[in-house]
Amino acid sequence: MTKNNNPKTTIVDIIGSGRVANHLLRAFNQNPQKNVDANLVNPRTLLGARPFAQIALIAVSDNAIEQVAAKLNYPNAIIAHTSGSTPIDILKPFAPQTGVFYPLQTFSLERKLEYSKIPFFIEGSSKQTADSLAALAASISNQYHIADSQQRKALHVAAVFACNFTNHLWAIADTILNENGLTFEMIRPLLEETLNKTNILSPLQAQTGPAARGDSKTIEAHRQFLASAPDLQNLYSLLSSSIQNLQNKNHP
Amino acid sequence: MTKNNNPKTTIVDIIGSGRVANHLLRAFNQNPQKNVDANLVNPRTLLGARPFAQIALIAVSDNAIEQVAAKLNYPNAIIAHTSGSTPIDILKPFAPQTGVFYPLQTFSLERKLEYSKIPFFIEGSSKQTADSLAALAASISNQYHIADSQQRKALHVAAVFACNFTNHLWAIADTILNENGLTFEMIRPLLEETLNKTNILSPLQAQTGPAARGDSKTIEAHRQFLASAPDLQNLYSLLSSSIQNLQNKNHP
């Protein structure tokens, strides 16, 4: 990236070496306005740190945030972390202006991402701090939201259900298919349509399948099918009941 | 649809009035080769039935297949059903040539579907019957597979995990988000990327999140968050253990 001497340039140090740190660097560097001068800083040695930076983003694992924050030396910077499940308060002892800059996405180094579509969730120790972090998010993405630590926790729990647990159900499906000479590719069009359907119906309205229609004969046949895998059988039963509970709660 | 007198035209009666029957009719009518003359037949009155049809597809709910088959009058047709979880044998008493013509997709009347991407799973009482049904599937879709009743059951169980249960996890996420002033749209980019990631990594390899990385502190914080919803707390724990079990099984 060519050095930009535009006075409106924001100097951002990203402290981290993992997936989030690297994707944020790419995102700032791809930003067509070129109004962010971003730089990676090694979280152990602090090599690359620029004490004159205006914003320092701590993009390390949740457990390491506090100890990294304690050794930083940015006299005038906003110090923000990028974690969904860590309160803003953890940074309070280390700087007058603190914040959270949380991109809600699953990051793999192998994947190219459309950064403009990633929603950022912003929190600031003051309105001014939040505004600065929001402007930084807006330089990458079309979507940012102000969210407090409780909302961020809700987002993270929701994301575990909707992303991590969902992926696990796909891993289970993959296993069942492989054991029967079938492949995950065969169900991909079904998964795509299941997701696309939520564009026109809420997931609650879009619910289909044996549990939703109270088809106890099919549920029992599927439980029999899973008899040799008690873990999966148990999960099948619990998820089927959970579908019925949620429906009863919404249409008693 | 204009009547097609091409001698290679296959006459297909679709017995049913629901989502699958209607989507199959649309799919045959959109087929650019115009080599299928398809027609809906009312499953109660049999209005619209053409006794000279070559293939009769029973697209009714699983429980009704047998009683519909019993009253059909197609002296020379292949009689096939479109159900994932019903064995081919159920049709045996009613015709010499029987089969299964199972489209693996979630069908809503509101949605337009790309029929060419729907995988069809075919079974026939003879090789010739299977070939005829396979040719019919090929007139709609780029993808068909020969699958026996056991494989079809595996597909259906896998689809319940990957589609119905997944949709339920999204409904749970939606509830959690709404209760905290957030919306499902905020996690949509995350869901899309979670699915896209499985193009380059198997779901087992793609697994991320607190359970996958053994982050018991976050798991406990999330369980606390869900304390007022014991059902969800229980589901959270079971799915987290299930992720760890599957990982241990594959990388002991």
XYZ file of C-alpha atoms in Angstrom:
504
model
C 0.000 0.000 0.000
C 1.310 3.427 -0.953
C 1.770 5.765 1.985
C -1.098 8.226 2.066
C -0.365 11.705 3.407
C -3.979 12.838 3.280
C -4.589 14.664 6.599
C -7.852 12.751 6.935
C -6.026 9.443 7.000
C -6.628 7.439 10.162
C -3.591 5.584 11.469
C -4.655 2.173 12.745
C -2.452 -0.433 14.399
C -3.884 -3.944 14.431
C -2.319 -5.943 17.245
C -2.602 -9.594 16.327
C -1.347 -12.276 13.984
C -4.380 -14.503 13.510
C -7.326 -14.697 11.161
C -9.233 -11.637 12.332
C -6.108 -9.453 12.361
C -5.135 -10.511 8.851
C -8.625 -10.102 7.422
C -8.960 -6.627 8.976
C -5.631 -5.622 7.415
C -6.801 -6.851 4.005
C -10.106 -5.043 4.434
C -8.459 -1.695 5.283
C -5.967 -2.085 2.437
C -8.727 -2.836 -0.081
C -10.771 0.168 1.014
C -11.018 2.326 -2.136
C -11.073 5.620 -0.198
C -7.538 4.880 1.060
C -8.279 6.878 4.196
C -6.978 4.257 6.642
C -3.297 3.518 7.063
C -3.320 0.115 8.737
C -0.458 -1.950 9.996
C -0.050 -5.318 11.767
C 1.674 -5.348 15.143
C 3.085 -8.542 16.604
C 1.126 -9.185 19.820
C 4.118 -10.679 21.665
C 6.996 -8.396 20.634
C 4.907 -5.325 19.657
C 7.135 -5.082 16.577
C 5.516 -2.675 14.120
C 3.778 -0.550 16.747
C 3.359 3.151 15.912
C 2.857 5.148 19.133
C 1.263 7.992 17.118
C -1.581 5.700 15.903
C -5.097 7.033 16.465
C -6.727 3.663 16.889
C -5.224 0.420 18.225
C -7.302 -2.695 17.547
C -6.512 -5.685 19.738
C -7.352 -8.727 17.584
C -6.115 -11.607 19.702
C -7.851 -14.531 21.416
C -10.266 -13.545 24.170
C -8.001 -14.854 26.930
C -5.048 -12.727 25.794
C -6.788 -9.349 25.393
C -6.087 -8.107 28.905
C -2.403 -8.986 28.957
C -1.834 -7.477 25.489
C -3.680 -4.277 26.495
C -1.486 -3.954 29.600
C 1.742 -3.632 27.629
C 0.614 -1.280 24.833
C 2.018 2.245 24.588
C -0.362 4.511 22.648
C -0.624 7.837 24.496
C -3.477 9.224 22.357
C -5.135 6.228 20.755
C -8.534 4.675 21.182
C -7.827 1.142 22.386
C -10.494 -1.289 21.134
C -10.811 -5.055 21.043
C -12.540 -7.122 18.347
C -14.171 -9.774 20.528
C -17.848 -10.667 20.591
C -17.932 -12.056 24.081
C -15.586 -9.731 25.983
C -17.044 -6.691 27.807
C -15.669 -3.243 26.984
C -14.759 -2.784 30.669
C -11.781 -5.100 30.416
C -9.903 -2.271 28.643
C -10.797 0.485 31.155
C -7.576 0.292 33.223
C -5.409 0.805 30.160
C -6.670 3.902 28.315
C -9.073 6.832 28.682
C -10.760 6.071 25.337
C -11.749 2.448 24.863
C -14.086 0.561 22.596
C -15.168 -2.575 20.810
C -14.891 -3.151 17.064
C -16.544 -6.531 16.485
C -16.940 -7.921 12.958
C -19.631 -10.611 12.957
C -18.240 -13.151 10.539
C -16.441 -16.493 10.504
C -12.885 -15.904 9.347
C -10.673 -18.458 7.600
C -7.363 -17.482 6.066
C -8.235 -19.553 2.973
C -11.355 -17.579 2.138
C -11.761 -14.284 0.346
C -14.529 -12.295 1.968
C -16.713 -9.443 0.802
C -15.834 -7.064 3.593
C -18.514 -4.585 2.593
C -21.150 -7.096 3.709
C -19.739 -7.809 7.165
C -21.771 -6.156 9.937
C -19.631 -4.414 12.558
C -20.837 -3.985 16.134
C -19.417 -0.922 17.839
C -19.242 0.152 21.440
C -17.344 3.172 22.805
C -16.491 4.519 26.254
C -17.862 7.871 25.019
C -20.040 9.005 22.143
C -16.993 10.473 20.423
C -15.081 7.209 20.698
C -18.030 5.249 19.323
C -18.285 7.738 16.429
C -14.610 7.289 15.545
C -14.923 3.496 15.576
C -18.161 3.700 13.573
C -16.393 5.830 10.942
C -13.629 3.226 10.798
C -16.212 0.448 10.301
C -17.942 2.507 7.608
C -14.657 2.706 5.694
C -14.854 -1.087 5.216
C -18.490 -2.100 5.447
C -21.963 -0.980 4.429
C -23.294 -2.080 7.785
C -22.422 -1.136 11.327
C -24.480 -1.034 14.489
C -23.989 0.410 17.952
C -24.365 -2.484 20.392
C -23.655 -2.742 24.106
C -21.856 -5.652 25.739
C -25.107 -7.467 26.548
C -26.267 -7.237 22.924
C -22.879 -8.464 21.759
C -23.206 -11.463 24.036
C -26.655 -12.176 22.573
C -25.170 -11.932 19.088
C -22.432 -14.343 20.009
C -24.820 -16.903 21.520
C -27.099 -16.553 18.479
C -24.111 -17.017 16.192
C -23.079 -20.190 18.024
C -26.547 -21.639 17.373
C -26.824 -20.344 13.819
C -23.269 -20.948 12.643
C -21.228 -23.329 14.841
C -24.086 -25.679 15.772
C -25.489 -25.549 12.240
C -22.115 -26.497 10.833
C -22.037 -29.400 13.279
C -25.426 -30.638 12.050
C -23.970 -30.553 8.536
C -20.991 -32.591 9.785
C -23.439 -35.157 11.197
C -25.341 -35.221 7.891
C -22.041 -35.617 6.039
C -21.154 -38.620 8.234
C -24.545 -40.295 7.683
C -24.308 -39.729 3.920
C -20.758 -41.076 3.649
C -21.664 -44.191 5.613
C -24.335 -44.892 3.005
C -22.338 -44.279 -0.159
C -23.733 -40.761 -0.613
C -22.083 -37.335 -0.531
C -22.577 -33.926 1.051
C -22.759 -32.401 -2.436
C -26.099 -34.165 -2.918
C -27.721 -32.103 -0.171
C -26.039 -28.773 -1.004
C -28.959 -27.512 -3.186
C -31.251 -28.300 -0.256
C -29.076 -26.312 2.162
C -28.935 -23.354 -0.219
C -32.699 -23.331 -0.633
C -33.198 -23.683 3.140
C -31.146 -20.522 3.632
C -32.680 -18.637 0.678
C -36.161 -19.383 1.968
C -35.458 -17.262 5.060
C -35.367 -14.252 2.735
C -39.138 -14.466 2.389
C -40.193 -16.341 5.543
C -38.884 -16.097 9.104
C -37.130 -19.320 10.186
C -40.085 -20.041 12.464
C -42.526 -19.769 9.535
C -40.196 -21.689 7.230
C -39.952 -24.699 9.544
C -40.775 -27.979 7.802
C -40.022 -31.653 8.461
C -41.397 -34.535 10.529
C -41.281 -32.733 13.899
C -42.993 -29.595 12.576
C -45.848 -31.609 11.085
C -46.108 -33.964 14.069
C -45.274 -37.006 11.914
C -44.444 -39.381 14.761
C -44.210 -42.395 12.422
C -41.287 -40.852 10.509
C -39.656 -39.598 13.722
C -39.765 -43.139 15.098
C -38.385 -44.602 11.838
C -35.509 -42.113 11.954
C -34.806 -42.934 15.589
C -34.611 -46.605 14.609
C -32.251 -45.715 11.777
C -29.962 -44.033 14.333
C -30.145 -46.887 16.867
C -26.447 -47.718 16.464
C -25.478 -44.109 17.268
C -27.120 -43.282 20.625
C -25.584 -39.751 20.686
C -27.230 -38.875 17.395
C -30.480 -40.571 18.359
C -30.570 -38.481 21.515
C -29.809 -35.293 19.595
C -32.514 -36.169 17.043
C -35.094 -36.544 19.823
C -34.092 -33.375 21.655
C -34.104 -31.250 18.492
C -37.475 -32.690 17.436
C -38.993 -31.815 20.834
C -37.392 -28.387 20.710
C -39.043 -27.712 17.326
C -42.411 -28.703 18.778
C -41.846 -26.581 21.922
C -40.998 -23.492 19.895
C -44.045 -23.977 17.674
C -46.330 -24.434 20.688
C -44.900 -21.314 22.290
C -45.655 -19.288 19.162
C -48.969 -20.907 18.174
C -50.286 -22.374 21.427
C -48.462 -25.908 -22.790
C -48.976 -26.730 -26.461
C -49.793 -30.357 -27.127
C -46.721 -32.071 -28.447
C -47.241 -34.929 -30.877
C -43.579 -35.899 -30.990
C -43.529 -39.728 -30.777
C -40.761 -39.456 -28.187
C -43.027 -37.534 -25.811
C -43.507 -39.217 -22.463
C -47.008 -38.943 -21.031
C -46.786 -38.364 -17.269
C -49.687 -38.094 -14.846
C -48.828 -36.469 -11.509
C -51.298 -37.570 -8.878
C -51.342 -34.933 -6.173
C -52.333 -31.370 -5.370
C -49.630 -30.231 -2.968
C -46.278 -28.550 -3.187
C -44.299 -31.411 -4.726
C -46.973 -32.156 -7.344
C -47.193 -28.505 -8.384
C -43.439 -28.002 -8.544
C -43.002 -31.166 -10.628
C -45.663 -29.942 -13.055
C -43.881 -26.587 -13.395
C -40.557 -28.346 -13.863
C -41.859 -30.596 -16.687
C -43.609 -27.661 -18.349
C -40.453 -25.532 -18.245
C -38.319 -28.312 -19.728
C -37.016 -26.818 -22.988
C -36.969 -30.187 -24.810
C -40.767 -30.369 -24.475
C -40.530 -34.141 -24.434
C -42.745 -34.645 -21.390
C -46.500 -34.123 -21.488
C -47.372 -33.740 -17.806
C -50.727 -33.319 -16.185
C -52.023 -32.987 -12.618
C -54.521 -35.586 -11.399
C -56.701 -34.934 -8.374
C -55.726 -37.562 -5.781
C -59.243 -37.935 -4.385
C -61.403 -37.867 -7.517
C -58.722 -38.940 -10.045
C -60.060 -36.176 -12.284
C -57.564 -35.599 -15.096
C -56.238 -39.168 -15.175
C -55.100 -40.456 -18.592
C -55.134 -44.277 -18.576
C -52.704 -44.296 -21.534
C -50.008 -42.457 -19.489
C -46.584 -44.105 -19.453
C -45.602 -42.913 -15.999
C -47.846 -42.139 -13.025
C -46.138 -40.223 -10.204
C -47.857 -40.372 -6.836
C -46.966 -37.086 -5.125
C -49.085 -37.197 -1.985
C -48.275 -37.323 1.731
C -46.496 -40.488 2.850
C -49.538 -41.807 4.702
C -51.773 -41.574 1.627
C -49.508 -43.248 -0.966
C -50.880 -46.752 -0.493
C -54.546 -45.838 -0.648
C -54.021 -43.636 -3.728
C -52.047 -46.415 -5.477
C -54.855 -48.882 -4.804
C -57.415 -46.968 -6.840
C -55.314 -46.005 -9.875
C -56.088 -47.440 -13.290
C -53.014 -47.350 -15.521
C -52.735 -50.683 -17.374
C -49.283 -49.989 -18.838
C -47.713 -47.288 -16.694
C -44.795 -47.298 -14.335
C -46.271 -46.353 -10.956
C -43.770 -44.399 -8.862
C -43.965 -42.390 -5.668
C -41.948 -39.275 -4.796
C -41.322 -39.955 -1.108
C -37.930 -40.043 0.592
C -38.907 -42.250 3.463
C -41.284 -44.756 1.853
C -39.909 -48.070 0.545
C -40.535 -48.995 -3.093
C -42.243 -52.223 -1.929
C -45.368 -50.388 -0.847
C -46.316 -50.123 -4.547
C -45.689 -53.784 -5.415
C -49.306 -54.991 -5.081
C -50.566 -52.403 -7.536
C -48.458 -52.644 -10.703
C -45.826 -54.804 -12.391
C -43.495 -51.827 -12.924
C -42.937 -49.664 -9.871
C -40.416 -47.096 -8.803
C -39.390 -44.100 -6.770
C -38.816 -40.612 -8.159
C -37.563 -38.586 -5.181
C -36.518 -34.939 -5.617
C -34.334 -33.898 -2.692
C -35.428 -30.340 -2.071
C -37.610 -28.307 0.271
C -40.652 -27.148 -1.665
C -42.707 -24.054 -0.920
C -45.358 -22.818 -3.314
C -44.070 -19.247 -2.836
C -40.576 -20.027 -4.101
C -39.280 -20.296 -7.648
C -36.746 -23.085 -7.842
C -33.952 -23.886 -10.258
C -35.152 -27.372 -11.140
C -31.973 -28.189 -13.031
C -30.084 -28.169 -9.722
C -32.403 -30.507 -7.809
C -30.901 -33.971 -7.358
C -33.337 -36.811 -8.076
C -33.012 -40.201 -6.416
C -34.346 -43.050 -8.517
C -35.245 -46.631 -7.735
C -36.953 -49.093 -10.085
C -38.447 -52.561 -9.754
C -36.342 -53.481 -12.824
C -33.379 -51.950 -14.617
C -35.668 -50.862 -17.445
C -38.046 -49.114 -15.049
C -35.164 -47.345 -13.333
C -33.855 -46.253 -16.752
C -37.218 -44.766 -17.719
C -37.469 -42.845 -14.450
C -33.844 -41.722 -14.776
C -34.586 -40.382 -18.273
C -37.565 -38.509 -16.850
C -35.366 -37.000 -14.112
C -32.753 -36.044 -16.708
C -35.408 -34.092 -18.607
C -35.647 -31.734 -15.614
C -32.370 -31.890 -13.742
C -28.622 -32.103 -14.302
C -28.333 -34.528 -11.444
C -29.888 -37.883 -10.734
C -28.690 -40.875 -8.775
C -29.815 -44.468 -8.449
C -30.462 -45.060 -4.737
C -32.098 -47.946 -2.901
C -34.639 -47.552 -0.120
C -31.973 -47.708 2.608
C -29.938 -44.959 0.957
C -33.077 -42.870 0.567
C -33.750 -43.255 4.274
C -30.173 -42.136 5.033
C -30.712 -39.128 2.759
C -33.906 -38.249 4.549
C -32.347 -38.508 8.026
C -29.360 -36.453 6.834
C -31.738 -33.871 5.366
C -33.613 -33.597 8.664
C -30.331 -32.775 10.434
C -29.016 -30.507 7.693
C -32.214 -28.702 6.745
C -35.044 -29.025 9.308
C -32.864 -28.977 12.435
C -30.624 -26.265 10.983
C -33.649 -24.116 10.264
C -34.734 -24.651 13.870
C -31.344 -23.432 15.148
C -31.872 -20.331 13.022
C -35.311 -19.885 14.601
C -33.669 -20.062 18.038
C -31.042 -17.523 16.967
C -33.808 -15.301 15.597
C -35.608 -15.433 18.959
C -32.455 -14.572 20.931
C -31.682 -11.689 18.576
C -35.197 -10.241 18.703
C -35.244 -10.402 22.493
C -32.141 -8.198 22.485
C -33.187 -5.596 19.936
C -31.242 -7.254 17.111
C -32.374 -8.883 13.863
C -31.822 -12.077 11.893
C -30.561 -9.971 8.958
C -27.487 -9.105 11.034
C -26.335 -12.723 11.036
C -27.275 -13.524 7.432
C -23.776 -12.768 6.037
C -22.409 -15.132 8.675
C -24.813 -17.899 7.628
C -23.948 -17.439 3.964
C -20.237 -17.635 4.664
C -20.732 -20.685 6.908
C -22.375 -22.461 3.985
C -19.915 -21.185 1.361
C -17.004 -22.382 3.475
C -18.141 -25.977 3.012
C -17.240 -25.592 -0.666
C -13.561 -25.730 0.280
C -13.598 -27.531 3.639
C -15.684 -30.467 4.838
C -18.084 -29.421 7.625
C -15.916 -31.379 10.069
C -12.818 -29.417 9.027
C -14.750 -26.152 8.945
C -15.974 -26.485 12.536
C -15.217 -23.398 14.652
C -16.618 -21.928 17.868
C -16.204 -22.341 21.626
C -16.896 -26.102 21.717
C -14.494 -26.872 18.865
C -11.656 -24.987 20.534
C -12.476 -26.297 24.009
C -13.170 -22.788 25.330
C -14.999 -23.803 28.496
C -15.062 -20.228 29.842
C -17.181 -19.015 26.910
C -19.367 -22.128 26.994
C -20.097 -21.446 30.656
C -20.812 -17.749 29.970
C -23.265 -18.757 27.232
C -24.942 -21.282 29.510
C -25.390 -18.489 32.071
C -26.844 -16.263 29.365
C -29.427 -18.984 28.624
C -30.277 -19.624 32.294
C -33.832 -18.329 31.877
C -34.480 -20.776 28.993
C -33.605 -24.253 30.336
C -34.606 -25.939 27.015
C -32.088 -23.870 25.099
C -29.462 -24.247 27.793
C -29.846 -28.008 27.582
C -29.659 -27.959 23.791
C -26.562 -25.733 23.956
C -24.816 -28.224 26.248
C -25.779 -31.282 24.212
C -24.686 -29.739 20.902
C -21.404 -28.572 22.444
C -20.669 -32.097 23.724
C -21.693 -33.552 20.394
C -19.172 -31.309 18.597
C -16.448 -32.469 20.954
C -17.463 -36.142 20.559
C -17.344 -35.951 16.776
C -13.945 -34.259 16.866
C -12.569 -36.875 19.270
C -13.891 -39.661 17.066
C -12.118 -38.193 14.038
C -8.926 -36.997 15.754
C -8.696 -39.144 18.849
